[in-house]
PDB file of C-alpha atoms in Angstrom:
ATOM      1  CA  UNK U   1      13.348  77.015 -32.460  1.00 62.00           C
ATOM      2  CA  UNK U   2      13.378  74.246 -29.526  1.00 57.00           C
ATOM      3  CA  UNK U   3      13.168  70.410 -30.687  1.00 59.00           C
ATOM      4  CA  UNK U   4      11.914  68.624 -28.412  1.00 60.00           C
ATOM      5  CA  UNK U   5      12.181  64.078 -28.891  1.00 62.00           C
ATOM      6  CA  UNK U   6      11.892  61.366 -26.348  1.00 62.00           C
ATOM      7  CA  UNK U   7      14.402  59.168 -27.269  1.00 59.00           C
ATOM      8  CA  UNK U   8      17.864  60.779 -28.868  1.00 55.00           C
ATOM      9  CA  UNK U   9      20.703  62.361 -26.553  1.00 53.00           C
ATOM     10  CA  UNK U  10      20.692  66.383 -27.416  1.00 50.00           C
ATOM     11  CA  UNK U  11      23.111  67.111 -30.539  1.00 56.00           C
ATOM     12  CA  UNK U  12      22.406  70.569 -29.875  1.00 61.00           C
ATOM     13  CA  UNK U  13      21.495  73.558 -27.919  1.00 65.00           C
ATOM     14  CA  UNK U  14      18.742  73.568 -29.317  1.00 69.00           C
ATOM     15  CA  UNK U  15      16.874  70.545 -28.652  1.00 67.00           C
ATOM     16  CA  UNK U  16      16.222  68.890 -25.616  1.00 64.00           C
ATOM     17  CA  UNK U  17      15.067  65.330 -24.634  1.00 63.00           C
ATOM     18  CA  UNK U  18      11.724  65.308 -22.753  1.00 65.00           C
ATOM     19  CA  UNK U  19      10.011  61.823 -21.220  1.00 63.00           C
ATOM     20  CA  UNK U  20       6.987  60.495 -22.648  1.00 65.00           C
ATOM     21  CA  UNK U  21       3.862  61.849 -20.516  1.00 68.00           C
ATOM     22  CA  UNK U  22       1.938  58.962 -18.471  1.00 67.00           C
ATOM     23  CA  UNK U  23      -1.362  58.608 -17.634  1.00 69.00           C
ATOM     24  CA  UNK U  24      -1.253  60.193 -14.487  1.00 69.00           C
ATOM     25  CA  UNK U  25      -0.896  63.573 -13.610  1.00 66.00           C
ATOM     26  CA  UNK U  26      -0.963  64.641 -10.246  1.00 67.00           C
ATOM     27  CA  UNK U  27      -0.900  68.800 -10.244  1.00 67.00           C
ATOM     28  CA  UNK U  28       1.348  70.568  -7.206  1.00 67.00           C
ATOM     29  CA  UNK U  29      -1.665  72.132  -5.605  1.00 67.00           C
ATOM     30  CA  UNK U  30      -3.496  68.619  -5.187  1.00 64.00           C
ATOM     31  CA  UNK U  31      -4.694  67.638  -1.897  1.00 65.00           C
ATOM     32  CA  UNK U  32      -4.283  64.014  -2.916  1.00 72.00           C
ATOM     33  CA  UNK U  33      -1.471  62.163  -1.734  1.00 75.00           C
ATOM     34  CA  UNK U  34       0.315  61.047  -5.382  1.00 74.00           C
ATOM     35  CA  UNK U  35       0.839  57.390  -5.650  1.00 75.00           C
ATOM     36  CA  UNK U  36       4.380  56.789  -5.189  1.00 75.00           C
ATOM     37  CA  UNK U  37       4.243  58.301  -1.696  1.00 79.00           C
ATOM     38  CA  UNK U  38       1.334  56.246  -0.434  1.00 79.00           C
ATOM     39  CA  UNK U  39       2.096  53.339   1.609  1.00 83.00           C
ATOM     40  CA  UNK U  40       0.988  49.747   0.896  1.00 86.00           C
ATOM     41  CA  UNK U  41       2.361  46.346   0.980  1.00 91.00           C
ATOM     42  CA  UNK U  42       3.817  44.865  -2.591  1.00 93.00           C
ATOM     43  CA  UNK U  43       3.009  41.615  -4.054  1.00 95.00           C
ATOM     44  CA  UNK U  44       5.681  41.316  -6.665  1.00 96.00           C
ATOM     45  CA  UNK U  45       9.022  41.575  -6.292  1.00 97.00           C
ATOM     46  CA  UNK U  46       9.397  42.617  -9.737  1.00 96.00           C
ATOM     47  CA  UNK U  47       7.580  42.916 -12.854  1.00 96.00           C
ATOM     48  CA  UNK U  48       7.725  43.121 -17.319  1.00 94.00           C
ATOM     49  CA  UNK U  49       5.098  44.588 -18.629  1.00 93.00           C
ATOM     50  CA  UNK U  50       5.728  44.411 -22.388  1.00 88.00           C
ATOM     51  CA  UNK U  51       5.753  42.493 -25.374  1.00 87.00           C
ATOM     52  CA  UNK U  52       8.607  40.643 -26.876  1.00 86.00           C
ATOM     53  CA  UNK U  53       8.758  43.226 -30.227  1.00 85.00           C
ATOM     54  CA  UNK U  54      11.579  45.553 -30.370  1.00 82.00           C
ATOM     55  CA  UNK U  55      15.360  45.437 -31.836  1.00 82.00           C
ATOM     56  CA  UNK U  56      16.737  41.965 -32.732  1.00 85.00           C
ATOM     57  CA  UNK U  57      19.057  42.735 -29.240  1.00 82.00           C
ATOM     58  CA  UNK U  58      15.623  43.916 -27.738  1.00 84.00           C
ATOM     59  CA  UNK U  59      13.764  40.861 -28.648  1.00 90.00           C
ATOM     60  CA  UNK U  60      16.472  38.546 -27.314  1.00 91.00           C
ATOM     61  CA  UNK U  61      16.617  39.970 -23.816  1.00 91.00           C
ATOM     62  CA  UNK U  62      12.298  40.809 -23.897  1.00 91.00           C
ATOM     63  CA  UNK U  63      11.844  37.403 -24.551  1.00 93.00           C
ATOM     64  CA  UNK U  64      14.129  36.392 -21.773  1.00 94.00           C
ATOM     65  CA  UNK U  65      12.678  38.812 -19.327  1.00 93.00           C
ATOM     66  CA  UNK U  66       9.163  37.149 -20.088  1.00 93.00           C
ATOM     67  CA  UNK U  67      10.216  33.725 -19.470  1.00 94.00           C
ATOM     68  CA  UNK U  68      11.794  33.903 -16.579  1.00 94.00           C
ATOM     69  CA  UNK U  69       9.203  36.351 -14.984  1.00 93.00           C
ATOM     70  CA  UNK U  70       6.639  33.287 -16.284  1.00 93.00           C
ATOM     71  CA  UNK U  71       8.652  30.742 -14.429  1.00 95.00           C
ATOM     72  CA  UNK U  72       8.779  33.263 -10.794  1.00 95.00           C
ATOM     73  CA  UNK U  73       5.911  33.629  -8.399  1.00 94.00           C
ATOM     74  CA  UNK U  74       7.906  36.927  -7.271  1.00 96.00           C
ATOM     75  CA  UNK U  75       7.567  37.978 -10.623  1.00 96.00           C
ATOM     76  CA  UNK U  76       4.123  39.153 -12.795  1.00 94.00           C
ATOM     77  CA  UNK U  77       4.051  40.300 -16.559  1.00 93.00           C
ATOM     78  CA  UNK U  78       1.196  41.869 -18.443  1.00 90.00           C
ATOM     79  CA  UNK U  79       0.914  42.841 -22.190  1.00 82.00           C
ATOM     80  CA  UNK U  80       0.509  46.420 -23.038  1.00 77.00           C
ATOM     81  CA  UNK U  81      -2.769  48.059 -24.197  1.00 77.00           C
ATOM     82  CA  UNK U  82      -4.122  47.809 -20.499  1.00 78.00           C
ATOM     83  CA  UNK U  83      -3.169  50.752 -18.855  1.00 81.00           C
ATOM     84  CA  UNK U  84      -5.293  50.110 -15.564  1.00 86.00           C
ATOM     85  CA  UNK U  85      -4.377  46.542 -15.217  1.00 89.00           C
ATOM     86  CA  UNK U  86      -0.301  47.738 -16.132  1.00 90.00           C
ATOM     87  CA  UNK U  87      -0.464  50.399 -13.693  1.00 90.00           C
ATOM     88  CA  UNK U  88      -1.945  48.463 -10.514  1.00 91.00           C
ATOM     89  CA  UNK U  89       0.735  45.569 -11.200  1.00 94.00           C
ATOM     90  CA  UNK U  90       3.425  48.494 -11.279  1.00 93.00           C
ATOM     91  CA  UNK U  91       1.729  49.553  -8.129  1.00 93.00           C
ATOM     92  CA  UNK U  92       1.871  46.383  -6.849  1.00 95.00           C
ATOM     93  CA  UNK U  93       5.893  45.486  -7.415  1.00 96.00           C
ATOM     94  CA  UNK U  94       8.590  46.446  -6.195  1.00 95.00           C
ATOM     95  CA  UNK U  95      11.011  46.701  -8.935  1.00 96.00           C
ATOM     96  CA  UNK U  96       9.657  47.423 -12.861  1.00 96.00           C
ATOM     97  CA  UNK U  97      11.953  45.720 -15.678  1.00 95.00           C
ATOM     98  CA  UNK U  98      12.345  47.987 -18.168  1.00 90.00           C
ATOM     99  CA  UNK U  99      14.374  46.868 -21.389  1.00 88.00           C
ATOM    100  CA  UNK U 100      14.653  48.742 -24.864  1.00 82.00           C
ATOM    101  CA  UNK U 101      11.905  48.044 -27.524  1.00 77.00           C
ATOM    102  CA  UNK U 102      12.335  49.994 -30.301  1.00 72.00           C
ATOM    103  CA  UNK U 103      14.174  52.377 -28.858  1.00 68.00           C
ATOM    104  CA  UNK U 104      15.667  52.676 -25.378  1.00 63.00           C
ATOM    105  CA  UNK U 105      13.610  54.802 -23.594  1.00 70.00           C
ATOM    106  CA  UNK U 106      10.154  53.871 -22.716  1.00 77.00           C
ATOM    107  CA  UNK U 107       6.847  55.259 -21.566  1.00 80.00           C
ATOM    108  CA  UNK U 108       6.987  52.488 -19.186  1.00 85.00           C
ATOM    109  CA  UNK U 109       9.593  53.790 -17.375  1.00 84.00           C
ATOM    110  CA  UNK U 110       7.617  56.829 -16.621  1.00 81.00           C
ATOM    111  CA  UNK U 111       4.338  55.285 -15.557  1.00 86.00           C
ATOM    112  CA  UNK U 112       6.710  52.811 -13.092  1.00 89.00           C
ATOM    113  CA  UNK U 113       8.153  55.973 -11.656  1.00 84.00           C
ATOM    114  CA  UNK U 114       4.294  57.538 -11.062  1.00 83.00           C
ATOM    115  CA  UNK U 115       3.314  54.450  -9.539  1.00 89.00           C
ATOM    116  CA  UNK U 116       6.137  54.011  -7.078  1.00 89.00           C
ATOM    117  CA  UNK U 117       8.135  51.091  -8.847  1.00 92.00           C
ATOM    118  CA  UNK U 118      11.413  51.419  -8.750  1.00 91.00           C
ATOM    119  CA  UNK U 119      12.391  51.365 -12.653  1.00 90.00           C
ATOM    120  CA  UNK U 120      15.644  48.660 -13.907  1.00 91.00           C
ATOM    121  CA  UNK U 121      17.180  49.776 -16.914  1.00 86.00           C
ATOM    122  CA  UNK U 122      19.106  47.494 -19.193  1.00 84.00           C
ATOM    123  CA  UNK U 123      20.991  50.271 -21.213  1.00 75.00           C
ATOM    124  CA  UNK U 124      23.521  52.612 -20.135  1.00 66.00           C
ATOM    125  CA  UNK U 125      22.928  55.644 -17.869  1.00 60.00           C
ATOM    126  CA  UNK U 126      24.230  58.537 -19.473  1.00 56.00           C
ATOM    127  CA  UNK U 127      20.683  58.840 -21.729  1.00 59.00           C
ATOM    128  CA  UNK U 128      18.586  58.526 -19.217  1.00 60.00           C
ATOM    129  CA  UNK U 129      20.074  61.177 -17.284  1.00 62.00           C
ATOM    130  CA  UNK U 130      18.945  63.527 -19.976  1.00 60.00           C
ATOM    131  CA  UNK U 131      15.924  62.385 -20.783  1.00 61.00           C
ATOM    132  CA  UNK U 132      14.362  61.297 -17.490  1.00 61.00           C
ATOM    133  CA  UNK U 133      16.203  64.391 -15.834  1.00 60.00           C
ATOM    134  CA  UNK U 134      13.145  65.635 -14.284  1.00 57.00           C
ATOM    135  CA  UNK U 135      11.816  62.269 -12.309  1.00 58.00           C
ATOM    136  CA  UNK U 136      15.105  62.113 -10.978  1.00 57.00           C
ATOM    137  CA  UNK U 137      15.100  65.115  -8.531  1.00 58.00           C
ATOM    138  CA  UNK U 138      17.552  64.365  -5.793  1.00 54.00           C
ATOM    139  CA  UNK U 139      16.879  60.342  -4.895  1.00 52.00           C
ATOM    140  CA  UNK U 140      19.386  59.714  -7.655  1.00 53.00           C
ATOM    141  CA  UNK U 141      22.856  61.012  -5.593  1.00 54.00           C
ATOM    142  CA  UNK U 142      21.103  59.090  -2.301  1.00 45.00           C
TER     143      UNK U 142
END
């Protein structure tokens, strides 16, 4: 049997980390040009969409994130539980913060890679290697 979670590193052969699914799906035979490859100018140089919940070490940097992004005109927030409005200001910026809430992966990492924005993680590397293995592709030795 094959376990399959979103957020742990593998312990074993037999389970493997898999990213949460966004709202967009874009299937290989699609005429449509997917969003990340479509060209258009960026508002925002970078953007937290999020709420300040999370870990007590979560919280602390969330809530910083949110207050200085609230201070910057080169930087937007939104709260979640709009996924139109959270995907056009991913679309819009350039660079998507993306702390730990709960855990340290986040659907929100996914739906900034669909929409083009390049995702900052605050945690280390080696997990996200695993998990996110297959939005990586080759862009990641570039």
């Amino acid at each position: 049997m094959l376990y399959l979670d979103t957020d742990n590193v593998a312990l074993d052969r037999d389970s493997m980390n898999v990213p949460y699914v966004g709202p967009l799906h874009v299937a290989a035979g699609d005429a449509a040009t997917p969003p990340w490859k479509l060209p258009h100018e960026r508002k925002y140089l970078m953007s937290f969409v999020g709420s300040t919940r999370g870990t007590p070490d979560n919280v602390l940097l969330r809530t910083a994130l949110r207050a200085m992004c609230e201070r910057d005109d080169a930087c937007a927030t939104a709260r979640p539980r709009k996924t139109a409005e959270n995907l056009m200001l991913k679309w819009e910026s350039t660079f998507c913060l993306e702390p730990g809430g709960y855990s340290e992966t986040r659907k929100s990492a996914v739906d900034s890679m669909m929409m083009g924005c390049v995702p900052i993680f605050f945690q280390t590397a080696a997990q996200y290697d695993e998990v996110y293995m297959f939005h990586w592709e080759n862009w990641k030795e570039s």
